Amino acid sequence: IAQGVLWILLAFLVWSKPGTASLPLVMDSVIQVLSELEQKAPMTEVSLTASARLLTAQDSGTYNPLHHFLLEVPSHKAAELDAHPLSPELQDLTKEVAQHDIRGGQEHGVVLAPDGSTVAVKPLLAGLEAGLQGRRAVNLPLDSPATPWDAGATFPDIGTTSSGLRDASPDGISAEAGAASPDVKARSPTAVDSLLAVTLTAELGLTFLQGPQTQSHPGLGTDGCWDQLSAPQNFTLLNPKASMLTMAFLNGALDGALLGNYLSQIPEPRPPLSHLLSQYYGAGVAGDPGFRSNFRRQNGAALTSASTLAQQVWGTLVLLQRLKPAHVQLQNMSQELLAQVATYAAKEFTEAFLGCPAIHPRCRWGAAPYRGSPTPLQLPLGFLYVHHTYVPAPPCTTFTRCSANMRSMQSFHQDTRGWDDIGYSFVVGSDGYVYEGRGWHWVGAHTLGHNTRGFGVAFVGNYTATLPTEAALRTVREVLPSCALRAGLLRPDYKLLGHRQLVATDCPGNALFGLLRTWPHFTETETSRRASQRSRREPPMILPVLTDLQ
């Protein structure tokens, strides 16, 4: 039933012309579409009819030979369904999210998820369908394009955990990540993973094929702003020169790959897709809070490695080179060049996307405008200052709560303290996300006398006696700094300090500061050394909390 429902939706998306949705462009609306199909759609002969319509989409200009080949769509044209089970509102919604596209600086085919992220619907659905078909390996004979390919092989066992993810090292990154580039003669691709090809590797390879020599691909992971969060309809990209590999596309591709992998491994009967998506964009699949959209990057890093991904991108480009009609960009491309493109694309995606934290931009949490003119930082900086917010004291575990906390702190800093903006450079929630404050480029108001020298990063909560979640700790300990180092925003020899080492305050709390002292790059100051020596001689003393960060 799940596969039949998905084919109806895919077929409707392919044959529909873009429209204007009357429902808000949110993931709950997509889930509503699936739920209505599951309740109303006749399941007899639906899969064949809908899949045939998916194949014969040339009339609408959306024919996708890769999907046609890998998703095993029948090769004959089928008549349109006489009646569609969707309500008019849901039909309008499906027209609006039918194709992923960028036009005039706006991104189409995307929806807002409950975790605050924006997700492209097309690669998500493609991944679900590939997973329902069992995640297959398609053998690639490199010597003869005319050789028939085996599209029925089972994808090799890659070693999975209880969540259906690849075994990984304790920090969540595959042990193979960052491995050497593929050797063209010795390691030519022999098979394509149908799941990765229809979600991620095709778009990854084709996009980097356009300019793989640049130091960092322009527009990789570009985010955007919704016109409103309560009933979003229009999504405008922050970078008008963004490539197709936007944040929303990569989110949808990762979600499709992760959920498709999960579907391929669980026994039948599989859960309704509406139920699966409700869990994934909610509290977690099958009760696992770690397997949900909030942690897609960590789970994506555990699903595949850089070296494996490079092979898959290369193999997908080879496949596209041999499919008819052949892709224009791939004509007369040598295997050596395809291997170079694939290696670079996999490295950029692994390091610049999976290796960086998911950061909600200011517009996502509803920031008020900066008052006045911000002062630019002279990058790279040499310090990272760690704070806790103290108030609000409880950790924020949802996008709704974390966003409200950000607005509350900004209001306090602007209206009560009279500052131009929220003081912190970044704020880390316990929901898996970082929230942009002043950001990478503007002087903050977080560490009096030192604001021009370092970034101020705060954990939401009071960590006098307890610690943040391990995911939040890892973000500040490893992920955020390594991403800043790669981008040239932080110096390689940067020093990490607690707020109390520079200002008379208890921040970032005794428990958190004690842990900070064990981290790489932590640096003792004369003040912190004296305090440490005193604490060994005297009973612990709680210093007063100063809310004036500046």
XYZ file of C-alpha atoms in Angstrom:
550
model
C 0.000 0.000 0.000
C 2.785 2.442 0.895
C 4.426 2.025 -2.502
C 1.131 2.460 -4.349
C 0.345 5.645 -2.422
C 3.790 7.030 -3.170
C 3.449 6.307 -6.899
C 0.148 8.190 -7.008
C 1.782 11.178 -5.363
C 4.888 11.014 -7.562
C 2.769 10.717 -10.678
C 0.593 13.631 -9.688
C 3.680 15.749 -9.007
C 5.213 14.908 -12.368
C 2.090 15.604 -14.414
C 0.985 18.684 -12.546
C 1.925 22.194 -13.520
C 3.183 24.471 -10.729
C 0.406 26.324 -8.980
C -0.281 28.382 -5.902
C -0.906 26.448 -2.722
C -3.813 27.429 -0.529
C -2.445 25.359 2.349
C 0.745 26.514 4.100
C 3.945 25.041 2.666
C 4.794 22.950 5.720
C 5.751 19.303 6.112
C 2.499 18.614 7.958
C 0.646 19.461 4.722
C 2.707 16.887 2.792
C 1.971 14.348 5.515
C -1.710 15.234 5.158
C -1.491 14.470 1.430
C -0.027 11.047 2.126
C -2.581 10.365 4.849
C -5.483 11.221 2.555
C -4.080 9.024 -0.204
C -3.636 6.152 2.225
C -7.227 6.493 3.354
C -8.936 7.094 0.001
C -6.825 5.830 -2.883
C -7.852 2.483 -4.413
C -4.831 0.214 -4.162
C -5.688 -2.127 -7.044
C -3.569 -1.563 -10.158
C -2.543 1.855 -8.815
C 1.194 1.131 -8.735
C 1.429 0.211 -12.435
C -0.709 3.104 -13.681
C 0.969 5.758 -11.559
C 4.479 4.523 -12.247
C 3.820 4.490 -15.972
C 2.673 8.085 -15.777
C 5.894 8.932 -13.957
C 7.894 7.471 -16.834
C 6.070 9.312 -19.609
C 6.532 12.829 -18.286
C 8.164 14.171 -21.454
C 5.074 16.216 -22.235
C 5.571 18.246 -19.069
C 9.318 18.652 -19.646
C 10.261 16.754 -16.495
C 11.329 13.381 -17.892
C 14.068 12.002 -15.669
C 15.915 9.083 -17.281
C 17.745 8.303 -14.042
C 14.518 7.923 -12.068
C 12.960 6.042 -14.968
C 15.831 3.549 -14.985
C 16.563 3.139 -11.285
C 12.998 3.227 -9.980
C 11.911 0.559 -12.483
C 9.117 2.533 -14.110
C 7.301 0.627 -16.889
C 8.293 1.731 -20.387
C 4.846 2.326 -21.861
C 2.655 5.403 -21.712
C -0.430 5.150 -19.569
C -3.616 7.124 -19.633
C -4.251 9.687 -16.966
C -6.389 8.698 -14.043
C -9.982 9.740 -14.553
C -10.348 10.990 -11.004
C -7.862 11.894 -8.317
C -8.551 11.135 -4.668
C -7.011 14.342 -3.311
C -9.103 17.268 -2.139
C -8.732 20.513 -4.152
C -6.581 22.113 -1.434
C -4.193 19.181 -1.378
C -4.068 19.099 -5.174
C -2.987 22.754 -5.123
C -0.318 21.908 -2.588
C 1.079 19.048 -4.662
C 1.240 21.303 -7.718
C 3.243 23.832 -5.720
C 5.822 21.283 -4.524
C 5.876 19.309 -7.794
C 9.397 20.202 -8.883
C 12.431 21.563 -7.108
C 13.549 24.739 -8.831
C 15.155 28.153 -8.280
C 13.623 31.128 -10.085
C 14.291 34.794 -9.434
C 16.064 34.131 -6.150
C 13.154 32.070 -4.803
C 13.268 28.333 -4.198
C 10.249 26.258 -5.186
C 9.237 22.750 -4.206
C 10.225 23.168 -0.551
C 8.331 23.058 2.736
C 9.002 24.106 6.327
C 9.492 21.193 8.748
C 8.574 21.266 12.469
C 12.262 21.398 13.446
C 12.621 24.720 11.603
C 14.495 23.279 8.640
C 13.346 23.665 5.041
C 13.041 20.460 3.004
C 12.809 19.831 -0.743
C 9.973 17.359 -1.335
C 11.142 15.734 -4.583
C 14.380 14.061 -3.338
C 12.566 13.047 -0.142
C 9.879 11.166 -2.107
C 12.455 9.650 -4.469
C 14.351 8.273 -1.481
C 11.199 6.785 0.014
C 10.395 5.030 -3.251
C 13.946 3.709 -3.659
C 13.774 2.361 -0.116
C 10.428 0.664 -0.733
C 12.005 -1.081 -3.729
C 14.732 -2.480 -1.516
C 17.828 -0.298 -2.130
C 19.408 -2.012 -5.111
C 22.895 -2.052 -6.603
C 23.020 -1.410 -10.343
C 26.118 -2.937 -11.932
C 28.104 -0.646 -14.239
C 30.054 -2.222 -17.113
C 32.498 0.551 -17.983
C 33.697 -0.820 -21.300
C 30.463 -1.001 -23.285
C 27.544 1.431 -22.996
C 25.378 -1.052 -24.878
C 25.859 -3.810 -22.326
C 22.600 -4.513 -20.484
C 22.821 -3.639 -16.799
C 21.691 -5.714 -13.887
C 19.224 -3.560 -11.992
C 18.060 -6.351 -9.718
C 21.075 -7.013 -7.535
C 20.812 -6.575 -3.795
C 22.900 -3.757 -2.383
C 25.872 -5.180 -0.462
C 25.688 -5.371 3.296
C 27.392 -2.291 4.746
C 27.021 -3.131 8.405
C 24.100 -1.500 10.155
C 23.144 -0.445 13.639
C 19.786 -0.877 15.315
C 18.643 2.369 13.681
C 19.476 1.066 10.212
C 22.528 3.320 9.894
C 26.081 2.501 8.917
C 28.413 1.560 11.766
C 30.452 4.617 12.647
C 33.134 5.793 15.015
C 31.995 7.184 18.412
C 31.909 10.779 17.200
C 29.352 9.866 14.535
C 31.708 10.267 11.579
C 32.496 7.198 9.503
C 36.013 5.901 9.975
C 36.477 6.103 6.207
C 35.622 9.799 6.034
C 38.351 11.842 4.420
C 39.917 8.806 2.757
C 42.058 9.271 -0.314
C 40.494 10.038 -3.672
C 39.568 7.100 -5.906
C 42.302 5.646 -8.086
C 40.938 5.749 -11.633
C 42.566 2.495 -12.756
C 42.254 0.466 -9.570
C 38.988 1.716 -8.123
C 36.672 2.449 -11.024
C 33.035 2.259 -9.874
C 31.378 -1.079 -10.451
C 27.876 -0.368 -9.135
C 25.525 2.468 -8.304
C 23.416 2.558 -5.153
C 19.910 3.298 -6.429
C 19.004 5.083 -3.183
C 21.936 7.521 -3.200
C 21.665 8.119 -6.951
C 18.041 9.291 -6.944
C 18.455 11.404 -3.815
C 21.909 12.945 -3.727
C 24.750 11.810 -5.979
C 23.297 12.781 -9.370
C 22.677 16.407 -8.387
C 25.955 16.524 -6.458
C 27.981 15.350 -9.458
C 26.208 17.475 -12.074
C 26.463 20.643 -9.982
C 30.176 20.281 -9.290
C 30.772 19.361 -12.917
C 30.085 22.994 -13.759
C 33.048 24.345 -11.801
C 34.970 21.846 -9.654
C 38.192 23.875 -9.601
C 36.895 26.578 -7.256
C 38.175 26.489 -3.678
C 34.697 26.223 -2.236
C 31.681 25.670 -4.424
C 29.499 28.801 -4.541
C 26.075 28.390 -3.034
C 26.604 24.956 -1.484
C 24.015 24.665 1.271
C 22.535 28.147 0.810
C 19.639 28.729 3.209
C 16.771 31.182 2.898
C 13.914 33.015 4.604
C 10.182 32.301 4.569
C 7.749 35.158 4.137
C 6.134 34.023 7.388
C 6.539 31.042 9.690
C 2.898 30.605 10.722
C 1.631 29.988 7.159
C 4.678 29.991 4.842
C 4.152 30.405 1.098
C 7.327 31.961 -0.379
C 10.946 31.021 0.289
C 13.670 33.507 -0.736
C 17.306 32.413 -0.822
C 19.888 34.409 1.114
C 22.368 33.990 -1.748
C 20.826 34.788 -5.167
C 23.708 32.914 -6.859
C 22.904 29.667 -5.071
C 23.402 26.404 -6.913
C 20.743 23.702 -6.939
C 22.501 22.196 -3.925
C 20.629 24.446 -1.522
C 20.158 23.720 2.152
C 16.593 22.610 1.435
C 17.647 20.252 -1.360
C 20.411 18.695 0.739
C 18.001 18.337 3.672
C 15.450 16.587 1.458
C 18.113 14.386 -0.123
C 19.503 13.343 3.256
C 16.039 12.697 4.669
C 15.141 10.629 1.597
C 18.355 8.612 1.857
C 18.013 7.998 5.600
C 14.334 7.041 5.466
C 14.814 5.025 2.284
C 17.609 3.086 3.935
C 15.365 2.445 6.925
C 12.460 1.257 4.733
C 14.748 -1.084 2.821
C 15.732 -2.881 6.018
C 12.533 -3.263 7.995
C 10.238 -6.219 7.315
C 6.804 -5.938 5.722
C 4.204 -4.754 6.418
C 5.920 -1.400 6.426
C 4.363 1.521 8.318
C 2.182 4.022 6.432
C 4.386 6.744 4.968
C 2.347 9.441 6.708
C 3.072 7.754 10.026
C 6.786 7.368 9.240
C 7.182 11.032 8.291
C 5.221 12.150 11.361
C 7.700 10.273 13.519
C 10.788 11.428 11.621
C 9.762 15.085 11.730
C 8.552 14.653 15.286
C 9.882 12.759 18.313
C 11.838 10.152 16.334
C 11.283 7.019 14.262
C 10.168 4.018 16.328
C 10.718 5.985 19.530
C 14.387 6.757 18.789
C 14.961 10.507 19.414
C 18.288 10.289 17.602
C 16.637 9.188 14.357
C 14.775 12.339 13.372
C 15.256 15.336 11.114
C 17.022 17.388 13.818
C 20.060 15.088 13.531
C 20.086 14.410 9.793
C 23.681 15.555 9.352
C 25.056 13.319 12.079
C 23.063 10.377 10.743
C 24.032 11.216 7.173
C 27.714 11.108 8.120
C 27.109 7.659 9.617
C 25.285 6.430 6.502
C 28.144 6.894 4.054
C 31.784 7.958 4.034
C 33.617 10.458 1.832
C 35.406 7.721 -0.098
C 32.235 5.701 -0.646
C 30.323 8.807 -1.643
C 33.032 9.748 -4.165
C 32.675 6.325 -5.786
C 28.896 6.700 -5.883
C 29.021 10.186 -7.424
C 31.464 8.904 -10.042
C 29.319 5.865 -10.784
C 26.178 7.995 -11.084
C 27.905 10.291 -13.579
C 28.951 7.230 -15.586
C 25.358 6.012 -15.520
C 24.047 9.382 -16.679
C 26.648 9.366 -19.437
C 25.239 6.095 -20.806
C 21.510 6.648 -20.347
C 19.460 7.899 -23.265
C 19.083 10.742 -23.746
C 22.658 11.304 -22.552
C 23.192 14.289 -20.326
C 24.613 17.219 -22.293
C 27.199 18.118 -19.628
C 28.660 14.605 -19.719
C 29.344 14.240 -23.423
C 32.985 13.426 -24.181
C 33.952 13.595 -20.503
C 36.879 11.304 -19.615
C 36.795 8.916 -16.674
C 39.713 10.795 -15.122
C 37.765 14.059 -15.136
C 34.626 12.395 -13.767
C 36.704 10.866 -10.969
C 38.190 14.266 -10.092
C 34.760 15.904 -10.030
C 33.334 13.102 -7.886
C 36.196 13.240 -5.388
C 35.960 17.000 -5.012
C 32.168 16.969 -4.745
C 32.210 14.282 -2.055
C 34.906 16.122 -0.094
C 33.039 19.448 -0.220
C 29.726 17.875 0.757
C 31.280 15.860 3.585
C 33.335 18.717 5.026
C 31.336 21.851 4.183
C 27.877 20.398 4.826
C 27.955 17.245 6.934
C 30.986 18.561 8.815
C 29.321 21.844 9.759
C 26.528 22.441 12.258
C 22.989 23.168 11.115
C 22.543 26.887 11.812
C 19.135 28.541 11.772
C 19.502 32.040 10.281
C 18.126 35.076 12.088
C 15.001 35.225 9.958
C 14.117 31.659 10.991
C 13.810 32.451 14.689
C 12.144 35.821 14.113
C 14.972 38.204 14.984
C 14.226 41.933 15.252
C 16.423 44.193 13.086
C 19.859 45.273 14.255
C 19.660 48.771 15.744
C 22.223 50.992 14.102
C 25.120 49.813 11.954
C 27.028 46.650 12.918
C 30.824 46.712 13.116
C 32.581 44.113 10.944
C 35.013 41.674 12.533
C 38.596 41.436 11.293
C 38.724 37.739 10.405
C 40.065 35.227 11.200
C 39.674 35.482 14.972
C 41.817 33.823 17.592
C 39.358 33.136 20.419
C 36.158 31.238 21.150
C 34.361 32.333 24.337
C 31.872 29.907 25.885
C 28.782 31.081 27.822
C 25.568 29.732 29.267
C 22.444 31.855 29.111
C 21.551 31.209 32.803
C 18.155 32.714 31.945
C 16.347 30.975 30.359
C 17.513 28.225 32.700
C 15.886 25.109 31.171
C 17.457 23.721 27.994
C 15.330 24.281 24.877
C 14.543 21.037 23.079
C 12.231 22.176 20.263
C 12.437 24.752 17.492
C 9.404 26.552 18.898
C 10.906 26.876 22.370
C 14.444 27.716 21.195
C 13.094 30.403 18.841
C 11.031 31.920 21.642
C 14.127 31.915 23.877
C 16.126 33.713 21.181
C 13.476 36.411 20.798
C 13.248 36.823 24.563
C 17.019 37.211 24.935
C 17.210 39.651 22.045
C 14.408 41.723 23.537
C 16.183 41.798 26.909
C 19.506 42.777 25.367
C 17.992 45.483 23.155
C 15.226 46.914 25.308
C 16.585 46.445 28.841
C 20.329 46.620 28.284
C 20.110 49.076 25.418
C 22.360 47.074 23.105
C 22.077 47.087 19.339
C 21.232 43.372 19.103
C 21.385 40.047 20.904
C 24.896 39.864 22.319
C 26.024 36.349 21.368
C 27.563 35.370 18.057
C 25.748 32.033 18.179
C 23.433 30.216 20.588
C 23.290 26.412 20.857
C 20.015 24.693 21.707
C 19.371 21.152 22.860
C 17.286 20.509 19.739
C 20.261 19.747 17.480
C 20.531 23.270 16.058
C 22.689 26.368 16.357
C 20.908 29.736 16.214
C 22.564 32.702 14.531
C 22.992 35.768 16.723
C 25.475 38.359 15.474
C 26.964 35.646 13.290
C 30.409 35.183 11.808
C 30.999 38.697 10.497
C 29.829 41.245 13.095
C 31.251 42.311 16.451
C 29.136 40.932 19.287
C 28.426 42.021 22.865
C 29.271 38.876 24.784
C 32.636 39.254 26.535
C 33.411 42.767 27.811
C 36.690 44.077 26.437
C 37.171 41.109 24.114
C 34.292 41.256 21.643
C 36.488 42.113 18.650
C 38.889 39.240 19.341
C 36.616 36.209 19.443
C 33.214 34.644 18.851
C 30.824 34.298 21.780
C 28.877 31.014 21.810
C 26.222 30.346 24.452
C 24.412 27.175 25.498
C 20.739 27.752 26.304
C 20.287 26.840 29.958
C 21.834 27.078 33.427
C 24.847 24.780 33.706
C 25.939 25.502 37.246
C 25.194 21.936 38.370
C 24.348 20.038 35.169
C 25.741 19.720 31.645
C 24.271 20.310 28.183
C 23.433 17.323 26.005
C 26.337 15.502 24.385
C 25.127 16.595 20.945
C 25.217 20.256 22.001
C 28.618 19.825 23.637
C 30.067 18.187 20.547
C 28.796 21.071 18.417
C 30.848 23.611 20.397
C 33.790 21.320 21.119
C 34.323 20.034 17.578
C 31.843 20.788 14.830
C 31.486 24.582 14.981
C 35.235 25.251 15.383
C 36.284 22.822 12.639
C 33.767 24.381 10.255
C 35.042 27.879 11.111
C 38.640 26.750 10.630
C 37.868 25.334 7.192
C 36.146 28.560 6.163
C 39.013 30.748 7.381
C 36.920 32.370 10.134
C 38.928 31.012 13.066
C 42.697 30.689 13.344
C 44.191 27.183 13.626
C 45.808 28.113 16.953
C 42.597 29.584 18.420
C 42.142 29.574 22.192
C 38.956 28.490 23.962
C 37.991 30.310 27.152
C 35.072 30.371 29.555
C 33.344 33.720 30.047
C 34.407 33.800 33.738
C 38.083 33.830 32.779
C 37.750 37.354 31.379
C 34.769 38.906 33.209
C 33.694 38.729 36.868
C 30.868 36.237 36.440
C 30.007 32.628 37.201
C 29.242 32.058 33.499
C 29.327 29.466 31.943
C 28.453 27.671 35.204
C 30.665 25.516 37.423
C 29.716 22.194 35.860
C 30.203 23.353 32.285
C 33.408 25.258 33.030
C 34.885 22.195 34.714
C 34.269 20.236 31.536
C 35.624 23.014 29.292
C 38.990 22.704 31.001
C 39.382 19.207 29.528
C 38.710 20.302 25.925
C 41.287 20.831 23.203
C 42.255 24.496 22.734
C 41.165 25.372 26.286
C 43.637 27.908 27.683
C 44.218 28.762 31.323
C 44.462 32.424 32.282
C 46.080 33.807 35.426
C 42.610 34.438 36.854
C 41.396 30.893 36.161
C 44.604 29.395 37.576
C 44.228 31.327 40.829
C 40.567 30.321 41.042
C 41.504 26.673 40.479
C 44.152 26.780 43.188
C 41.728 28.482 45.596
C 39.003 25.903 44.892
C 41.368 23.129 45.965
C 42.032 24.891 49.293
C 38.588 26.273 50.104
C 34.946 25.157 49.904
C 33.385 25.957 46.517
C 31.923 29.459 46.200
C 29.266 30.463 43.690
C 30.069 33.832 42.188
C 27.242 36.253 41.423
C 25.835 36.011 37.935
C 26.279 39.150 35.878
C 23.770 39.491 33.089
C 25.667 42.381 31.450
C 27.690 40.408 28.913
C 29.439 43.426 27.536
